[in-house]
mmCIF file of C-alpha atoms in Angstrom:
data_model
loop_
_atom_site.group_PDB
_atom_site.id
_atom_site.type_symbol
_atom_site.label_atom_id
_atom_site.label_comp_id
_atom_site.label_asym_id
_atom_site.label_seq_id
_atom_site.Cartn_x
_atom_site.Cartn_y
_atom_site.Cartn_z
ATOM 1 C CA MET A 26 15.637 23.259 1.489
ATOM 2 C CA ALA A 27 19.127 24.333 0.500
ATOM 3 C CA LYS A 28 19.338 25.367 -3.137
ATOM 4 C CA SER A 29 21.794 22.551 -3.829
ATOM 5 C CA ALA A 30 19.378 19.926 -2.504
ATOM 6 C CA LYS A 31 17.694 17.579 -4.974
ATOM 7 C CA ASN A 32 13.982 16.865 -5.268
ATOM 8 C CA LEU A 33 12.493 13.493 -6.172
ATOM 9 C CA LEU A 34 8.780 12.851 -6.633
ATOM 10 C CA ILE A 35 7.504 9.283 -6.438
ATOM 11 C CA GLY A 36 4.309 8.875 -8.424
ATOM 12 C CA SER A 37 2.223 5.949 -9.612
ATOM 13 C CA THR A 38 0.141 4.954 -12.599
ATOM 14 C CA GLU A 39 -2.742 3.815 -10.375
ATOM 15 C CA ALA A 40 -3.696 3.874 -6.706
ATOM 16 C CA TYR A 41 -2.155 1.222 -4.439
ATOM 17 C CA SER A 42 0.688 0.494 -6.855
ATOM 18 C CA GLY A 43 3.285 0.417 -4.087
ATOM 19 C CA LYS A 44 4.407 4.018 -3.534
ATOM 20 C CA SER A 45 4.635 3.545 0.236
ATOM 21 C CA THR A 46 6.680 0.371 -0.266
ATOM 22 C CA THR A 47 9.057 2.250 -2.549
ATOM 23 C CA ILE A 48 9.353 5.280 -0.277
ATOM 24 C CA LEU A 49 10.138 3.231 2.822
ATOM 25 C CA GLY A 50 12.711 1.152 0.974
ATOM 26 C CA VAL A 51 14.400 4.077 -0.776
ATOM 27 C CA ILE A 52 14.662 6.293 2.298
ATOM 28 C CA HIS A 53 15.939 3.387 4.397
ATOM 29 C CA GLN A 54 18.717 2.681 1.876
ATOM 30 C CA LEU A 55 19.600 6.365 1.457
ATOM 31 C CA HIS A 56 19.938 6.740 5.207
ATOM 32 C CA ALA A 57 22.341 3.789 5.193
ATOM 33 C CA LYS A 58 24.479 5.741 2.680
ATOM 34 C CA GLY A 59 24.507 8.777 4.960
ATOM 35 C CA ILE A 60 22.233 10.840 2.707
ATOM 36 C CA VAL A 61 19.910 13.122 4.680
ATOM 37 C CA VAL A 62 16.363 12.752 3.340
ATOM 38 C CA ALA A 63 13.325 14.936 3.976
ATOM 39 C CA TYR A 64 9.840 13.689 3.124
ATOM 40 C CA GLY A 65 6.611 15.403 2.163
ATOM 41 C CA LYS A 66 3.232 14.752 0.596
ATOM 42 C CA PRO A 67 1.799 17.896 -1.027
ATOM 43 C CA LEU A 68 -1.650 16.408 -1.630
ATOM 44 C CA GLY A 69 -3.092 14.397 1.236
ATOM 45 C CA THR A 70 -5.347 11.440 0.502
ATOM 46 C CA LEU A 71 -6.097 10.010 3.959
ATOM 47 C CA PRO A 72 -7.061 12.860 6.308
ATOM 48 C CA ALA A 73 -7.307 12.425 10.055
ATOM 49 C CA SER A 74 -11.119 12.515 9.942
ATOM 50 C CA GLN A 75 -11.009 9.083 8.309
ATOM 51 C CA THR A 76 -8.564 7.580 10.773
ATOM 52 C CA ASN A 77 -9.452 9.240 14.103
ATOM 53 C CA LYS A 78 -5.841 10.410 14.341
ATOM 54 C CA THR A 79 -4.171 13.776 13.901
ATOM 55 C CA GLY A 80 -2.479 14.654 10.626
ATOM 56 C CA GLU A 81 -2.210 12.816 7.333
ATOM 57 C CA GLU A 82 -2.003 9.088 8.062
ATOM 58 C CA ASP A 83 0.612 8.252 5.390
ATOM 59 C CA VAL A 84 2.886 11.077 6.533
ATOM 60 C CA LYS A 85 2.539 10.066 10.170
ATOM 61 C CA PHE A 86 3.350 6.469 9.273
ATOM 62 C CA VAL A 87 6.488 7.302 7.264
ATOM 63 C CA ARG A 88 7.703 9.724 9.951
ATOM 64 C CA GLU A 89 7.293 7.171 12.742
ATOM 65 C CA ILE A 90 8.678 4.139 10.896
ATOM 66 C CA LEU A 91 11.765 5.980 9.666
ATOM 67 C CA GLU A 92 12.086 8.082 12.838
ATOM 68 C CA LEU A 93 12.344 11.325 10.873
ATOM 69 C CA PRO A 94 12.706 14.555 12.887
ATOM 70 C CA LYS A 95 10.023 17.229 12.485
ATOM 71 C CA ASP A 96 12.243 19.498 10.399
ATOM 72 C CA ARG A 97 12.436 16.793 7.742
ATOM 73 C CA VAL A 98 8.712 16.102 7.334
ATOM 74 C CA LEU A 99 6.082 18.126 5.471
ATOM 75 C CA GLU A 100 2.348 17.737 6.033
ATOM 76 C CA PRO A 101 0.043 18.129 2.980
ATOM 77 C CA LEU A 102 -0.962 21.532 1.653
ATOM 78 C CA LEU A 103 -4.514 20.164 1.559
ATOM 79 C CA SER A 104 -6.389 16.867 1.772
ATOM 80 C CA LEU A 105 -8.161 15.555 -1.297
ATOM 81 C CA ASP A 106 -11.682 14.823 -0.091
ATOM 82 C CA GLU A 107 -15.231 15.612 -1.220
ATOM 83 C CA LYS A 108 -15.394 18.825 0.804
ATOM 84 C CA ALA A 109 -12.172 20.182 -0.714
ATOM 85 C CA ILE A 110 -13.343 19.290 -4.226
ATOM 86 C CA ALA A 111 -16.760 20.919 -3.664
ATOM 87 C CA LEU A 112 -15.145 24.145 -2.437
ATOM 88 C CA ARG A 113 -12.893 24.194 -5.492
ATOM 89 C CA LEU A 114 -15.709 23.547 -7.942
ATOM 90 C CA SER A 115 -17.920 26.219 -6.391
ATOM 91 C CA GLY A 116 -15.161 28.814 -6.621
ATOM 92 C CA GLU A 117 -14.902 29.289 -2.852
ATOM 93 C CA ASP A 118 -11.377 27.905 -2.866
ATOM 94 C CA THR A 119 -9.214 29.926 -5.247
ATOM 95 C CA THR A 120 -5.866 29.200 -3.563
ATOM 96 C CA ASN A 121 -2.917 28.779 -5.909
ATOM 97 C CA TYR A 122 -1.463 25.669 -4.283
ATOM 98 C CA ASN A 123 1.103 25.268 -7.025
ATOM 99 C CA VAL A 124 2.722 28.595 -6.122
ATOM 100 C CA GLN A 125 2.638 27.625 -2.430
ATOM 101 C CA LEU A 126 4.920 24.680 -3.209
ATOM 102 C CA GLU A 127 8.006 26.925 -3.274
ATOM 103 C CA SER A 128 7.548 28.162 0.290
ATOM 104 C CA TYR A 129 6.499 24.619 1.236
ATOM 105 C CA LEU A 130 9.988 23.367 0.360
ATOM 106 C CA ASN A 131 11.689 25.959 2.513
ATOM 107 C CA GLU A 132 10.225 24.412 5.654
ATOM 108 C CA VAL A 133 12.492 21.347 5.596
ATOM 109 C CA SER A 134 16.202 20.571 5.416
ATOM 110 C CA GLY A 135 18.208 17.728 3.907
ATOM 111 C CA ASP A 136 20.235 16.524 0.920
ATOM 112 C CA LEU A 137 17.153 15.162 -0.847
ATOM 113 C CA LEU A 138 13.471 16.024 -0.565
ATOM 114 C CA LEU A 139 11.386 13.003 -1.447
ATOM 115 C CA LEU A 140 7.808 13.940 -2.334
ATOM 116 C CA GLU A 141 4.993 11.402 -2.450
ATOM 117 C CA GLY A 142 2.578 11.880 -5.315
ATOM 118 C CA SER A 143 -1.140 11.154 -5.151
ATOM 119 C CA GLY A 144 -2.948 8.054 -6.427
ATOM 120 C CA THR A 145 -2.337 8.597 -10.146
ATOM 121 C CA LEU A 146 -0.201 10.882 -12.277
ATOM 122 C CA PHE A 147 -3.275 13.046 -12.976
ATOM 123 C CA GLU A 148 -4.897 13.191 -9.536
ATOM 124 C CA GLY A 149 -4.648 16.693 -8.087
ATOM 125 C CA THR A 150 -4.932 18.510 -11.427
ATOM 126 C CA LEU A 151 -7.954 20.429 -10.104
ATOM 127 C CA PHE A 152 -5.659 22.044 -7.524
ATOM 128 C CA GLY A 153 -2.537 22.415 -9.671
ATOM 129 C CA LEU A 154 -0.933 19.530 -7.793
ATOM 130 C CA SER A 155 -0.742 16.716 -10.345
ATOM 131 C CA ALA A 156 2.554 14.860 -10.568
ATOM 132 C CA LEU A 157 3.852 16.877 -13.510
ATOM 133 C CA GLU A 158 2.701 20.221 -12.070
ATOM 134 C CA VAL A 159 4.442 19.530 -8.763
ATOM 135 C CA ALA A 160 7.596 18.248 -10.465
ATOM 136 C CA GLU A 161 7.853 21.298 -12.720
ATOM 137 C CA ARG A 162 7.217 23.789 -9.922
ATOM 138 C CA VAL A 163 9.888 22.325 -7.602
ATOM 139 C CA ASP A 164 12.231 21.063 -10.354
ATOM 140 C CA ALA A 165 11.938 17.426 -9.294
ATOM 141 C CA SER A 166 12.887 14.216 -11.020
ATOM 142 C CA VAL A 167 10.121 11.585 -11.017
ATOM 143 C CA LEU A 168 10.239 7.894 -10.189
ATOM 144 C CA VAL A 169 7.067 6.105 -11.315
ATOM 145 C CA VAL A 170 5.758 2.977 -9.607
ATOM 146 C CA THR A 171 3.409 0.639 -11.455
ATOM 147 C CA ARG A 172 1.802 -2.623 -10.431
ATOM 148 C CA TYR A 173 2.291 -5.508 -12.847
ATOM 149 C CA HIS A 174 -0.964 -6.951 -14.183
ATOM 150 C CA SER A 175 0.322 -8.108 -17.560
ATOM 151 C CA PHE A 176 2.631 -6.886 -20.314
ATOM 152 C CA LEU A 177 0.037 -4.139 -20.825
ATOM 153 C CA ALA A 178 1.871 -2.348 -18.009
ATOM 154 C CA VAL A 179 4.144 -1.188 -20.847
ATOM 155 C CA ASP A 180 1.356 1.086 -22.102
ATOM 156 C CA SER A 181 1.013 2.941 -18.815
ATOM 157 C CA LEU A 182 4.780 3.401 -18.577
ATOM 158 C CA LEU A 183 5.040 4.681 -22.145
ATOM 159 C CA ALA A 184 2.227 7.124 -21.344
ATOM 160 C CA ALA A 185 4.123 8.220 -18.220
ATOM 161 C CA LYS A 186 7.199 8.866 -20.374
ATOM 162 C CA GLN A 187 5.146 10.941 -22.835
ATOM 163 C CA LEU A 188 3.701 12.963 -19.975
ATOM 164 C CA LEU A 189 6.822 13.489 -17.875
ATOM 165 C CA GLY A 190 9.508 13.565 -20.573
ATOM 166 C CA SER A 191 13.048 14.010 -19.280
ATOM 167 C CA ARG A 192 11.797 14.363 -15.696
ATOM 168 C CA LEU A 193 11.127 10.610 -15.631
ATOM 169 C CA ILE A 194 14.258 9.301 -13.947
ATOM 170 C CA GLY A 195 13.105 5.683 -13.793
ATOM 171 C CA VAL A 196 10.345 3.218 -13.013
ATOM 172 C CA LEU A 197 9.737 0.449 -10.527
ATOM 173 C CA ILE A 198 7.510 -2.469 -11.553
ATOM 174 C CA ASN A 199 5.844 -3.986 -8.525
ATOM 175 C CA GLY A 200 3.981 -7.209 -7.785
ATOM 176 C CA ILE A 201 5.424 -9.432 -10.527
ATOM 177 C CA PRO A 202 4.523 -13.129 -10.035
ATOM 178 C CA GLU A 203 7.678 -15.108 -9.209
ATOM 179 C CA GLU A 204 7.252 -17.371 -12.227
ATOM 180 C CA LEU A 205 7.205 -14.324 -14.558
ATOM 181 C CA LEU A 206 10.181 -12.427 -13.138
ATOM 182 C CA GLU A 207 12.654 -13.844 -15.668
ATOM 183 C CA THR A 208 10.296 -13.260 -18.603
ATOM 184 C CA VAL A 209 9.630 -9.654 -17.596
ATOM 185 C CA ASN A 210 13.359 -9.107 -17.101
ATOM 186 C CA GLN A 211 14.280 -10.555 -20.516
ATOM 187 C CA GLU A 212 11.446 -9.123 -22.622
ATOM 188 C CA MET A 213 9.793 -6.125 -20.993
ATOM 189 C CA ARG A 214 12.780 -4.511 -19.324
ATOM 190 C CA PRO A 215 15.017 -4.235 -22.429
ATOM 191 C CA PHE A 216 12.171 -2.726 -24.450
ATOM 192 C CA LEU A 217 11.489 -0.054 -21.813
ATOM 193 C CA GLU A 218 15.183 0.784 -21.610
ATOM 194 C CA THR A 219 15.329 1.316 -25.401
ATOM 195 C CA GLN A 220 12.405 3.749 -25.018
ATOM 196 C CA GLY A 221 14.413 5.859 -22.583
ATOM 197 C CA ILE A 222 12.655 4.451 -19.519
ATOM 198 C CA PRO A 223 15.217 3.231 -16.954
ATOM 199 C CA VAL A 224 13.914 0.229 -14.995
ATOM 200 C CA LEU A 225 15.355 0.725 -11.516
ATOM 201 C CA GLY A 226 13.506 -2.111 -9.854
ATOM 202 C CA MET A 227 11.323 -5.160 -10.425
ATOM 203 C CA LEU A 228 9.743 -6.429 -7.215
ATOM 204 C CA PRO A 229 8.244 -9.912 -7.045
ATOM 205 C CA LYS A 230 4.717 -10.367 -5.784
ATOM 206 C CA ASN A 231 4.767 -10.836 -2.029
ATOM 207 C CA ASN A 232 1.787 -12.285 -0.188
ATOM 208 C CA LEU A 233 2.866 -10.842 3.132
ATOM 209 C CA LEU A 234 2.805 -7.284 1.793
ATOM 210 C CA ARG A 235 -0.660 -7.838 0.332
ATOM 211 C CA SER A 236 -1.919 -9.351 3.566
ATOM 212 C CA VAL A 237 -4.291 -7.732 6.074
ATOM 213 C CA SER A 238 -4.238 -8.077 9.844
ATOM 214 C CA VAL A 239 -7.234 -9.571 11.596
ATOM 215 C CA ARG A 240 -7.453 -6.276 13.480
ATOM 216 C CA GLU A 241 -7.894 -4.404 10.194
ATOM 217 C CA LEU A 242 -10.702 -6.780 9.180
ATOM 218 C CA VAL A 243 -12.393 -6.206 12.548
ATOM 219 C CA GLN A 244 -12.297 -2.442 11.936
ATOM 220 C CA GLN A 245 -13.452 -2.595 8.323
ATOM 221 C CA LEU A 246 -16.274 -5.043 9.041
ATOM 222 C CA LYS A 247 -17.227 -3.472 12.396
ATOM 223 C CA ALA A 248 -17.070 -7.021 13.688
ATOM 224 C CA LYS A 249 -17.546 -8.348 17.196
ATOM 225 C CA VAL A 250 -14.609 -10.415 18.447
ATOM 226 C CA LEU A 251 -15.959 -13.591 20.072
ATOM 227 C CA CYS A 252 -12.622 -15.051 21.161
ATOM 228 C CA ARG A 253 -8.832 -14.590 21.107
ATOM 229 C CA ARG A 254 -8.781 -10.804 21.022
ATOM 230 C CA ASP A 255 -5.099 -11.170 21.857
ATOM 231 C CA ARG A 256 -4.422 -12.636 18.385
ATOM 232 C CA LEU A 257 -5.694 -9.804 16.185
ATOM 233 C CA ASP A 258 -2.187 -9.173 14.845
ATOM 234 C CA LEU A 259 -2.330 -12.395 12.830
ATOM 235 C CA MET A 260 -1.887 -11.684 9.119
ATOM 236 C CA VAL A 261 -4.458 -12.875 6.579
ATOM 237 C CA GLU A 262 -3.247 -13.564 3.034
ATOM 238 C CA THR A 263 -6.377 -14.986 1.410
ATOM 239 C CA LEU A 264 -10.134 -14.720 1.793
ATOM 240 C CA THR A 265 -12.127 -17.957 1.523
ATOM 241 C CA ILE A 266 -15.878 -18.548 1.520
ATOM 242 C CA GLY A 267 -17.167 -21.661 3.256
ATOM 243 C CA ALA A 268 -20.501 -22.518 1.681
ATOM 244 C CA MET A 269 -20.139 -26.061 0.330
ATOM 245 C CA ASN A 270 -20.544 -29.506 1.882
ATOM 246 C CA VAL A 271 -17.990 -30.348 4.518
ATOM 247 C CA ASN A 272 -16.087 -32.977 2.477
ATOM 248 C CA SER A 273 -15.502 -30.530 -0.361
ATOM 249 C CA ALA A 274 -14.687 -27.815 2.161
ATOM 250 C CA ILE A 275 -11.899 -29.781 3.843
ATOM 251 C CA GLU A 276 -10.144 -30.331 0.511
ATOM 252 C CA TYR A 277 -10.704 -26.675 -0.398
ATOM 253 C CA PHE A 278 -9.441 -25.340 2.926
ATOM 254 C CA ARG A 279 -6.286 -27.471 2.770
ATOM 255 C CA LYS A 280 -5.208 -25.616 -0.380
ATOM 256 C CA GLY A 281 -5.409 -22.232 1.358
ATOM 257 C CA ARG A 282 -2.731 -20.451 3.347
ATOM 258 C CA ASN A 283 -3.280 -18.003 6.197
ATOM 259 C CA MET A 284 -6.968 -17.673 5.393
ATOM 260 C CA ALA A 285 -9.888 -15.685 6.713
ATOM 261 C CA VAL A 286 -12.844 -18.027 6.273
ATOM 262 C CA VAL A 287 -16.275 -16.450 5.847
ATOM 263 C CA THR A 288 -19.124 -18.811 6.653
ATOM 264 C CA GLY A 289 -22.546 -18.901 8.274
ATOM 265 C CA GLY A 290 -22.810 -18.904 12.039
ATOM 266 C CA ASP A 291 -24.938 -22.065 11.790
ATOM 267 C CA ARG A 292 -22.315 -24.049 9.807
ATOM 268 C CA THR A 293 -20.594 -25.767 12.732
ATOM 269 C CA ASP A 294 -19.174 -28.459 10.441
ATOM 270 C CA LEU A 295 -17.436 -25.914 8.203
ATOM 271 C CA GLN A 296 -16.203 -23.880 11.145
ATOM 272 C CA LEU A 297 -14.535 -26.907 12.732
ATOM 273 C CA ALA A 298 -13.057 -27.961 9.385
ATOM 274 C CA ALA A 299 -11.600 -24.491 8.819
ATOM 275 C CA LEU A 300 -10.035 -24.394 12.276
ATOM 276 C CA GLU A 301 -7.989 -27.511 11.445
ATOM 277 C CA THR A 302 -6.360 -25.864 8.415
ATOM 278 C CA SER A 303 -4.268 -22.722 7.796
ATOM 279 C CA THR A 304 -6.920 -20.332 9.099
ATOM 280 C CA GLN A 305 -6.089 -17.048 10.801
ATOM 281 C CA CYS A 306 -9.678 -16.137 11.674
ATOM 282 C CA LEU A 307 -13.294 -17.177 11.173
ATOM 283 C CA ILE A 308 -15.802 -14.543 10.096
ATOM 284 C CA LEU A 309 -19.345 -15.645 10.913
ATOM 285 C CA THR A 310 -22.446 -14.217 9.244
ATOM 286 C CA GLY A 311 -26.166 -14.766 9.749
ATOM 287 C CA HIS A 312 -26.666 -13.540 13.337
ATOM 288 C CA VAL A 313 -26.152 -17.069 14.691
ATOM 289 C CA SER A 314 -23.741 -17.645 17.577
ATOM 290 C CA PRO A 315 -21.236 -20.473 17.147
ATOM 291 C CA GLN A 316 -21.533 -23.642 19.224
ATOM 292 C CA PRO A 317 -19.487 -23.791 22.465
ATOM 293 C CA LEU A 318 -17.291 -26.571 21.030
ATOM 294 C CA VAL A 319 -16.279 -24.259 18.147
ATOM 295 C CA LEU A 320 -15.365 -21.460 20.530
ATOM 296 C CA GLN A 321 -13.398 -23.853 22.710
ATOM 297 C CA ARG A 322 -11.502 -25.287 19.733
ATOM 298 C CA ALA A 323 -10.699 -21.772 18.490
ATOM 299 C CA GLU A 324 -9.465 -20.835 21.970
ATOM 300 C CA ASP A 325 -7.184 -23.888 22.033
ATOM 301 C CA LEU A 326 -5.799 -23.161 18.555
ATOM 302 C CA GLU A 327 -5.515 -19.402 19.249
ATOM 303 C CA ILE A 328 -7.688 -18.451 16.264
ATOM 304 C CA PRO A 329 -9.951 -15.385 16.569
ATOM 305 C CA ILE A 330 -13.628 -15.727 15.676
ATOM 306 C CA LEU A 331 -15.423 -12.625 14.413
ATOM 307 C CA SER A 332 -19.163 -12.068 14.124
ATOM 308 C CA VAL A 333 -20.623 -9.541 11.668
ATOM 309 C CA ASP A 334 -24.077 -8.036 11.214
ATOM 310 C CA LEU A 335 -23.800 -8.418 7.451
ATOM 311 C CA ASP A 336 -24.737 -10.951 4.819
ATOM 312 C CA THR A 337 -22.005 -13.093 3.259
ATOM 313 C CA LEU A 338 -21.811 -11.162 -0.025
ATOM 314 C CA THR A 339 -21.432 -7.777 1.674
ATOM 315 C CA THR A 340 -18.893 -9.219 4.119
ATOM 316 C CA VAL A 341 -16.756 -10.583 1.287
ATOM 317 C CA GLU A 342 -16.958 -7.304 -0.657
ATOM 318 C CA ILE A 343 -15.773 -5.236 2.313
ATOM 319 C CA ALA A 344 -13.033 -7.691 3.266
ATOM 320 C CA ASP A 345 -11.871 -7.945 -0.342
ATOM 321 C CA ARG A 346 -11.661 -4.155 -0.542
ATOM 322 C CA ALA A 347 -9.407 -4.191 2.529
ATOM 323 C CA PHE A 348 -6.941 -6.398 0.622
ATOM 324 C CA GLY A 349 -7.000 -3.979 -2.319
ATOM 325 C CA GLN A 350 -6.223 -1.008 -0.082
ATOM 326 C CA VAL A 351 -3.761 -2.680 2.253
ATOM 327 C CA ARG A 352 -1.421 -0.474 4.252
ATOM 328 C CA LEU A 353 1.977 -1.222 5.689
ATOM 329 C CA ALA A 354 1.654 -0.419 9.382
ATOM 330 C CA GLU A 355 2.818 -3.814 10.687
ATOM 331 C CA PRO A 356 6.551 -4.010 11.632
ATOM 332 C CA ILE A 357 6.895 -7.406 9.914
ATOM 333 C CA LYS A 358 5.909 -5.762 6.619
ATOM 334 C CA VAL A 359 8.427 -2.960 7.042
ATOM 335 C CA LYS A 360 11.268 -5.484 7.455
ATOM 336 C CA CYS A 361 10.030 -7.367 4.401
ATOM 337 C CA ILE A 362 9.985 -4.138 2.349
ATOM 338 C CA GLN A 363 13.534 -3.285 3.341
ATOM 339 C CA GLN A 364 14.748 -6.741 2.306
ATOM 340 C CA LEU A 365 12.893 -6.672 -1.036
ATOM 341 C CA MET A 366 14.095 -3.185 -1.975
ATOM 342 C CA SER A 367 17.637 -4.034 -0.979
ATOM 343 C CA GLN A 368 17.578 -7.077 -3.245
ATOM 344 C CA TYR A 369 15.568 -5.859 -6.231
ATOM 345 C CA PHE A 370 16.009 -2.069 -6.452
ATOM 346 C CA ASP A 371 19.074 -0.416 -8.023
ATOM 347 C CA LEU A 372 19.669 2.400 -5.542
ATOM 348 C CA ASP A 373 23.134 3.213 -6.893
ATOM 349 C CA ARG A 374 21.640 3.935 -10.314
ATOM 350 C CA LEU A 375 19.072 6.248 -8.722
ATOM 351 C CA VAL A 376 21.733 8.068 -6.674
ATOM 352 C CA ASN A 377 23.929 8.528 -9.736
ATOM 353 C CA SER A 378 21.020 9.834 -11.806
ATOM 354 C CA LEU A 379 20.153 12.340 -9.076
ATOM 355 C CA LYS A 380 23.856 13.292 -8.774
ATOM 356 C CA LEU A 381 23.691 12.940 -4.986
#
């Protein structure tokens, strides 16, 4: 990097707070302003061994979506996995990764180097690659992303300010329920600003961004696709369990939107009821094949049916985990991110603070 280039690290108070959302939106808007951005992730968290692909998955995704040339992308110095941690704890790995960061920066060019932090502000401390350690070594400003759970989010942001001090250039609060946006804006935002914490963005909760494709559920559940393999790109927003009587189920299903319905393979009545509502896929448990009329109805309605070799509880746990760790690979999500960030994130304030 040229010595005049700026460095910005995007960190988060907890895993899956929305760093990828922020990075995609920020880089997209900076490109529109003609600012040349390079991207890197010093500490990898999703190595190729977990994805059957080459390279760090997050880096590959950002590079492809934003069409960044190779000289503006940095692969991780190391991947944070059990093997790496074991080598560090045993003393076999004595590498000073923090010192390596300086030469790491010289491998890319641009007006701004945007670095993605790891899951939390403290993750990577074992290797000298926590958010603060990276920021201090490369003289980076830090933008912190936090997911809104309640007003208690203030505590995590105050703690981030105590930790990062003047390096904290601003925060983005993500996933705020629509009905609370005005309250958060009128009560939480002014308080944070008085504490020296600039609020650069407040993103409303978006069901599409928290959704999971049927294909992802197939992979996570190791499911067999019984019909409509051509519809695995359908997006699932909610997970519903069908285990009640059919009359109650119909009323219950009608309240759902873009559901994945988990039910027993022997519950033909519930399967048919689910297919007539806003269902994106059926997930059948119990090692029982569905009746031909169910398969035919699903074919007609273009709804995939999946079969799993798991009990209902385990199926729900795995599927629910997929929602908690959702990634942004689908093009429809990328467009949604760009629209949200354009509307709710103050890029001009960020650019001015960075003196770009």
